[in-house]
């Protein structure tokens, strides 16, 4: 029998691994970017690129709670959610959180894309910088730094929101670790085996490695 306290699996293994590896990668990119450790910076960035591209594919073919179609709702639903937060009808991101997810993905993608055209004025440049003039590459580098500040702001708000939910006795953090949440009387979402996500990640990672990453990874050790 399903009671409101029965725990249901809501986040698959790929989403959970993706989330925490992404958080670690952003920390690593912050440190290596500001310290000028460019071989590490590029290598971590390519790793994150593979993670993010896999997440986008998972957003179409993955578990119910990962699919954009399932969790992105109209702005009207978001306003209704703010007025009556306890009327959620499905597990996964709430209507407001869904826009946070999209905003994060947009910020991370623009960080990655500007990085590909950036240069450090010394010897390192992104693998696509040769396609543009040095003035455009400098502008991309400035955008890269500016976009990162916005990303940091978004991360601050995200972590603050998660802790506000915690104070309101809605723990979102441990489900992102072990995957399970109390059912709260809501139907169980259909989850896909996260291993499929990791296989897609390996394929994308291999392509990125063959084209770009192998040139920098050899200098790491
Ligand atoms: C660099 C730092 C971080 C980034 C870029 C980030 C980004 C994201 C993204 C994109 C999602 C959506 C996951 C998906 O659907 O694929 C998410 C969800 C989540 N994040 Fe983070 N995150 C970061 C750090 C953290 C930290 C430090 C915590 C915990 C204190 C946290 C807790 C959560 C939780 C609980 C969810 C699920 C929210 C829900 O139930 O709807 N995140 N995060
Ligand atoms: C989400 C992924 C990324 C994050 C979070 C990130 C973050 C950063 C940060 C914080 C800096 C220091 C900016 C400053 O000096 O104020 C930086 C610099 C740099 N990044 Fe990234 N980066 C990412 C992806 C990339 C990618 C994909 C490339 C190229 C393959 C790249 C290439 C560079 C270069 C060349 C610099 C040096 C710019 C300079 O010296 O001012 N980054 N990055």
Short mmCIF file of C-alpha atoms and ligand atoms in Angstrom, two decimals:
data_model
loop_
_atom_site.label_atom_id
_atom_site.label_comp_id
_atom_site.label_asym_id
_atom_site.label_seq_id
_atom_site.Cartn_x
_atom_site.Cartn_y
_atom_site.Cartn_z
CA UNK A 1 0.00 0.00 0.00
CA UNK A 2 1.27 3.52 -0.82
CA UNK A 3 0.93 5.99 2.07
CA UNK A 4 2.02 9.65 1.95
CA UNK A 5 5.21 8.68 3.81
CA UNK A 6 6.13 5.72 1.56
CA UNK A 7 9.34 6.62 -0.26
CA UNK A 8 9.26 6.58 -4.05
CA UNK A 9 12.23 6.76 -6.44
CA UNK A 10 11.99 10.21 -8.10
CA UNK A 11 15.51 11.00 -9.43
CA UNK A 12 17.37 8.44 -11.55
CA UNK A 13 21.08 7.68 -11.17
CA UNK A 14 22.12 9.79 -14.12
CA UNK A 15 20.37 12.98 -12.90
CA UNK A 16 21.89 12.60 -9.42
CA UNK A 17 25.42 11.96 -10.70
CA UNK A 18 25.08 14.73 -13.27
CA UNK A 19 23.96 17.23 -10.63
CA UNK A 20 26.81 16.70 -8.15
CA UNK A 21 29.51 16.26 -10.80
CA UNK A 22 28.27 19.48 -12.42
CA UNK A 23 28.51 21.33 -9.09
CA UNK A 24 32.07 20.01 -8.55
CA UNK A 25 33.03 20.89 -12.14
CA UNK A 26 31.81 24.49 -11.76
CA UNK A 27 33.85 24.83 -8.55
CA UNK A 28 36.89 23.43 -10.35
CA UNK A 29 36.37 25.74 -13.34
CA UNK A 30 36.10 28.75 -11.03
CA UNK A 31 39.38 27.89 -9.32
CA UNK A 32 41.33 26.93 -12.45
CA UNK A 33 39.93 29.87 -14.46
CA UNK A 34 40.93 32.46 -11.87
CA UNK A 35 44.31 30.80 -11.17
CA UNK A 36 45.09 30.53 -14.91
CA UNK A 37 45.48 26.71 -14.77
CA UNK A 38 44.29 26.46 -18.36
CA UNK A 39 45.01 22.78 -19.12
CA UNK A 40 42.89 21.80 -16.12
CA UNK A 41 40.33 24.47 -16.96
CA UNK A 42 39.85 23.17 -20.50
CA UNK A 43 39.81 19.51 -19.41
CA UNK A 44 37.13 20.09 -16.75
CA UNK A 45 35.16 22.26 -19.20
CA UNK A 46 35.10 19.43 -21.79
CA UNK A 47 33.97 17.01 -19.08
CA UNK A 48 31.13 19.39 -18.14
CA UNK A 49 30.27 19.85 -21.81
CA UNK A 50 29.73 16.07 -22.17
CA UNK A 51 27.64 16.03 -18.97
CA UNK A 52 25.46 18.93 -20.07
CA UNK A 53 24.88 17.61 -23.61
CA UNK A 54 23.88 14.25 -22.14
CA UNK A 55 21.48 16.05 -19.75
CA UNK A 56 19.85 17.81 -22.72
CA UNK A 57 19.32 14.47 -24.50
CA UNK A 58 18.06 12.97 -21.20
CA UNK A 59 15.60 15.87 -21.10
CA UNK A 60 13.92 14.36 -24.17
CA UNK A 61 14.38 10.59 -23.73
CA UNK A 62 15.06 10.21 -19.99
CA UNK A 63 12.92 9.60 -16.89
CA UNK A 64 9.63 11.46 -16.36
CA UNK A 65 11.27 13.79 -13.80
CA UNK A 66 14.10 14.62 -16.24
CA UNK A 67 11.93 15.39 -19.28
CA UNK A 68 11.52 19.07 -20.17
CA UNK A 69 8.07 18.32 -21.58
CA UNK A 70 6.96 16.94 -18.20
CA UNK A 71 8.29 19.64 -15.92
CA UNK A 72 8.24 22.92 -17.87
CA UNK A 73 4.83 24.49 -17.28
CA UNK A 74 3.23 27.78 -18.42
CA UNK A 75 4.03 31.03 -16.54
CA UNK A 76 0.39 31.01 -15.38
CA UNK A 77 1.03 27.67 -13.60
CA UNK A 78 4.11 29.21 -11.95
CA UNK A 79 2.00 32.09 -10.54
CA UNK A 80 -0.64 29.62 -9.38
CA UNK A 81 2.12 27.59 -7.70
CA UNK A 82 3.38 30.65 -5.81
CA UNK A 83 -0.16 31.36 -4.57
CA UNK A 84 -0.87 27.72 -3.58
CA UNK A 85 2.47 25.87 -3.22
CA UNK A 86 0.82 22.77 -1.74
CA UNK A 87 -1.17 21.88 -4.84
CA UNK A 88 1.69 20.12 -6.67
CA UNK A 89 0.38 17.26 -8.80
CA UNK A 90 3.59 15.43 -9.73
CA UNK A 91 7.05 14.58 -8.42
CA UNK A 92 10.16 16.31 -9.75
CA UNK A 93 10.81 20.01 -10.19
CA UNK A 94 8.06 22.33 -9.08
CA UNK A 95 6.83 24.84 -11.73
CA UNK A 96 9.12 27.63 -10.45
CA UNK A 97 12.14 25.31 -10.09
CA UNK A 98 11.68 24.25 -13.72
CA UNK A 99 12.53 27.76 -14.91
CA UNK A 100 15.56 27.75 -12.62
CA UNK A 101 16.73 24.55 -14.33
CA UNK A 102 16.31 26.09 -17.81
CA UNK A 103 18.08 29.28 -16.72
CA UNK A 104 21.02 27.26 -15.34
CA UNK A 105 21.34 25.28 -18.55
CA UNK A 106 21.30 28.46 -20.61
CA UNK A 107 23.97 30.06 -18.40
CA UNK A 108 26.17 26.96 -18.50
CA UNK A 109 25.80 26.66 -22.28
CA UNK A 110 26.74 30.30 -22.84
CA UNK A 111 29.69 29.86 -20.47
CA UNK A 112 30.86 26.88 -22.50
CA UNK A 113 30.28 28.54 -25.89
CA UNK A 114 32.06 31.81 -24.96
CA UNK A 115 34.92 29.71 -23.52
CA UNK A 116 35.40 27.98 -26.88
CA UNK A 117 36.20 31.39 -28.44
CA UNK A 118 38.07 32.91 -25.45
CA UNK A 119 41.81 33.44 -24.98
CA UNK A 120 43.99 34.20 -21.96
CA UNK A 121 46.30 36.69 -23.72
CA UNK A 122 49.19 34.26 -23.08
CA UNK A 123 49.24 30.93 -24.93
CA UNK A 124 45.84 29.36 -24.32
CA UNK A 125 42.82 29.87 -26.48
CA UNK A 126 39.56 27.99 -26.91
CA UNK A 127 39.51 25.53 -29.84
CA UNK A 128 37.26 27.78 -31.95
CA UNK A 129 39.09 31.08 -31.28
CA UNK A 130 41.00 30.73 -34.56
CA UNK A 131 37.70 31.16 -36.43
CA UNK A 132 37.19 34.75 -35.20
CA UNK A 133 39.24 37.97 -35.11
CA UNK A 134 41.29 38.70 -32.01
CA UNK A 135 38.90 41.57 -31.14
CA UNK A 136 35.93 39.15 -31.20
CA UNK A 137 37.90 36.62 -29.14
CA UNK A 138 38.59 39.37 -26.54
CA UNK A 139 34.90 40.26 -26.43
CA UNK A 140 34.05 36.58 -25.93
CA UNK A 141 36.58 36.46 -23.09
CA UNK A 142 34.91 39.45 -21.42
CA UNK A 143 31.49 37.83 -21.88
CA UNK A 144 32.95 34.64 -20.41
CA UNK A 145 33.94 36.50 -17.22
CA UNK A 146 30.65 38.45 -17.05
CA UNK A 147 28.47 35.39 -17.64
CA UNK A 148 30.35 33.62 -14.84
CA UNK A 149 29.34 36.36 -12.37
CA UNK A 150 25.69 35.86 -13.35
CA UNK A 151 26.16 32.09 -12.97
CA UNK A 152 27.60 32.60 -9.47
CA UNK A 153 24.60 34.76 -8.54
CA UNK A 154 22.20 32.06 -9.82
CA UNK A 155 24.06 29.39 -7.82
CA UNK A 156 23.79 31.56 -4.67
CA UNK A 157 20.01 31.92 -5.17
CA UNK A 158 19.64 28.21 -5.97
CA UNK A 159 21.44 27.08 -2.82
CA UNK A 160 19.54 29.69 -0.73
CA UNK A 161 16.20 28.43 -2.16
CA UNK A 162 17.09 24.82 -1.36
CA UNK A 163 17.88 25.79 2.26
CA UNK A 164 14.66 27.83 2.57
CA UNK A 165 12.74 24.67 1.54
CA UNK A 166 14.72 22.78 4.19
CA UNK A 167 13.66 25.32 6.87
CA UNK A 168 10.08 24.79 5.68
CA UNK A 169 10.62 21.05 6.37
CA UNK A 170 10.76 20.12 2.68
CA UNK A 171 14.10 18.39 2.28
CA UNK A 172 15.06 18.44 -1.43
CA UNK A 173 18.75 17.72 -0.80
CA UNK A 174 18.78 14.07 0.33
CA UNK A 175 16.49 12.98 -2.56
CA UNK A 176 19.11 14.45 -4.93
CA UNK A 177 21.60 12.10 -3.19
CA UNK A 178 19.69 8.80 -2.77
CA UNK A 179 16.92 9.44 -5.30
CA UNK A 180 13.87 8.79 -3.07
CA UNK A 181 11.15 11.11 -1.74
CA UNK A 182 8.04 10.56 0.45
CA UNK A 183 5.16 9.86 -1.94
CA UNK A 184 2.90 12.66 -0.52
CA UNK A 185 0.05 10.81 -2.22
CA UNK A 186 1.42 11.65 -5.70
CA UNK A 187 1.78 9.01 -8.45
CA UNK A 188 5.20 7.36 -8.91
CA UNK A 189 7.11 8.81 -11.86
CA UNK A 190 8.48 6.41 -14.49
CA UNK A 191 12.24 6.28 -14.18
CA UNK A 192 14.71 5.06 -16.78
CA UNK A 193 17.84 3.19 -15.82
CA UNK A 194 20.49 5.88 -15.25
CA UNK A 195 23.13 3.57 -16.79
CA UNK A 196 21.64 4.40 -20.22
CA UNK A 197 22.42 8.06 -19.48
CA UNK A 198 26.01 7.20 -18.54
CA UNK A 199 26.46 5.23 -21.77
CA UNK A 200 25.29 8.28 -23.77
CA UNK A 201 27.72 10.38 -21.67
CA UNK A 202 30.62 8.05 -22.55
CA UNK A 203 29.85 8.22 -26.28
CA UNK A 204 29.62 12.04 -26.27
CA UNK A 205 32.69 12.24 -24.01
CA UNK A 206 34.65 10.05 -26.42
CA UNK A 207 33.79 12.32 -29.38
CA UNK A 208 34.75 15.49 -27.44
CA UNK A 209 37.94 13.78 -26.25
CA UNK A 210 38.93 12.74 -29.78
CA UNK A 211 38.36 16.20 -31.27
CA UNK A 212 39.45 18.60 -28.51
CA UNK A 213 40.16 17.23 -25.05
CA UNK A 214 43.07 14.91 -25.87
CA UNK A 215 45.21 17.94 -26.80
CA UNK A 216 45.02 19.29 -23.23
CA UNK A 217 44.56 16.14 -21.13
CA UNK A 218 48.10 14.99 -22.09
CA UNK A 219 49.54 18.02 -20.24
CA UNK A 220 47.73 17.36 -16.95
CA UNK A 221 50.21 14.95 -15.35
C1 LIG B 1 27.65 24.79 -8.93
C2 LIG B 1 26.64 24.55 -8.19
C3 LIG B 1 25.28 24.05 -8.65
C4 LIG B 1 24.67 24.04 -9.88
C5 LIG B 1 25.21 24.61 -11.21
C6 LIG B 1 23.38 23.40 -9.72
C7 LIG B 1 22.45 23.20 -10.73
C8 LIG B 1 21.28 22.49 -10.62
C9 LIG B 1 20.44 22.09 -11.72
C10 LIG B 1 20.68 22.41 -13.19
C11 LIG B 1 19.41 21.36 -11.19
C12 LIG B 1 18.32 20.66 -11.99
C13 LIG B 1 18.69 19.19 -12.07
C14 LIG B 1 18.11 18.50 -13.28
O1 LIG B 1 16.89 18.48 -13.51
O2 LIG B 1 18.90 17.97 -14.07
C15 LIG B 1 19.57 21.34 -9.76
C16 LIG B 1 18.71 20.72 -8.87
C17 LIG B 1 18.94 20.67 -7.51
N1 LIG B 1 20.03 21.16 -6.83
FE1 LIG B 1 21.60 22.12 -7.61
N2 LIG B 1 23.23 23.05 -8.40
C18 LIG B 1 24.37 23.42 -7.73
C19 LIG B 1 24.65 23.24 -6.39
C20 LIG B 1 23.79 22.70 -5.49
C21 LIG B 1 24.04 22.56 -4.07
C22 LIG B 1 25.34 22.98 -3.37
C23 LIG B 1 22.93 21.99 -3.53
C24 LIG B 1 22.63 21.62 -2.11
C25 LIG B 1 22.90 22.33 -1.09
C26 LIG B 1 21.97 21.76 -4.60
C27 LIG B 1 20.75 21.17 -4.46
C28 LIG B 1 19.87 20.87 -5.48
C29 LIG B 1 18.61 20.20 -5.29
C30 LIG B 1 18.06 19.73 -3.97
C31 LIG B 1 18.01 20.07 -6.56
C32 LIG B 1 16.64 19.44 -6.87
C33 LIG B 1 15.62 20.52 -6.75
C34 LIG B 1 14.21 19.95 -6.87
O3 LIG B 1 13.86 19.07 -6.07
O4 LIG B 1 13.49 20.39 -7.79
N3 LIG B 1 22.52 22.20 -5.78
N4 LIG B 1 20.72 22.02 -9.44
C1 LIG B 2 30.79 26.12 -17.61
C2 LIG B 2 32.03 26.11 -18.02
C3 LIG B 2 33.06 27.16 -17.67
C4 LIG B 2 33.20 27.94 -16.54
C5 LIG B 2 32.33 27.92 -15.30
C6 LIG B 2 34.35 28.80 -16.74
C7 LIG B 2 34.82 29.74 -15.82
C8 LIG B 2 35.88 30.60 -16.03
C9 LIG B 2 36.35 31.61 -15.11
C10 LIG B 2 35.76 31.91 -13.76
C11 LIG B 2 37.41 32.24 -15.69
C12 LIG B 2 38.23 33.40 -15.12
C13 LIG B 2 37.66 34.68 -15.67
C14 LIG B 2 38.42 35.89 -15.18
O1 LIG B 2 39.64 35.94 -15.39
O2 LIG B 2 37.76 36.77 -14.60
C15 LIG B 2 37.63 31.61 -16.98
C16 LIG B 2 38.64 31.95 -17.87
C17 LIG B 2 38.88 31.32 -19.07
N1 LIG B 2 38.16 30.26 -19.60
FE1 LIG B 2 36.54 29.39 -18.78
N2 LIG B 2 34.90 28.51 -17.97
C18 LIG B 2 34.14 27.52 -18.57
C19 LIG B 2 34.33 26.93 -19.81
C20 LIG B 2 35.40 27.22 -20.64
C21 LIG B 2 35.66 26.55 -21.91
C22 LIG B 2 34.77 25.46 -22.56
C23 LIG B 2 36.80 27.08 -22.41
C24 LIG B 2 37.51 26.68 -23.67
C25 LIG B 2 37.60 25.45 -24.09
C26 LIG B 2 37.24 28.11 -21.48
C27 LIG B 2 38.34 28.93 -21.67
C28 LIG B 2 38.73 29.94 -20.83
C29 LIG B 2 39.86 30.84 -21.10
C30 LIG B 2 40.76 30.84 -22.33
C31 LIG B 2 39.93 31.69 -19.97
C32 LIG B 2 41.00 32.79 -19.74
C33 LIG B 2 40.40 34.14 -19.93
C34 LIG B 2 41.27 35.23 -19.30
O3 LIG B 2 42.47 35.02 -19.09
O4 LIG B 2 40.68 36.26 -18.96
N3 LIG B 2 36.38 28.16 -20.42
N4 LIG B 2 36.68 30.62 -17.17
#
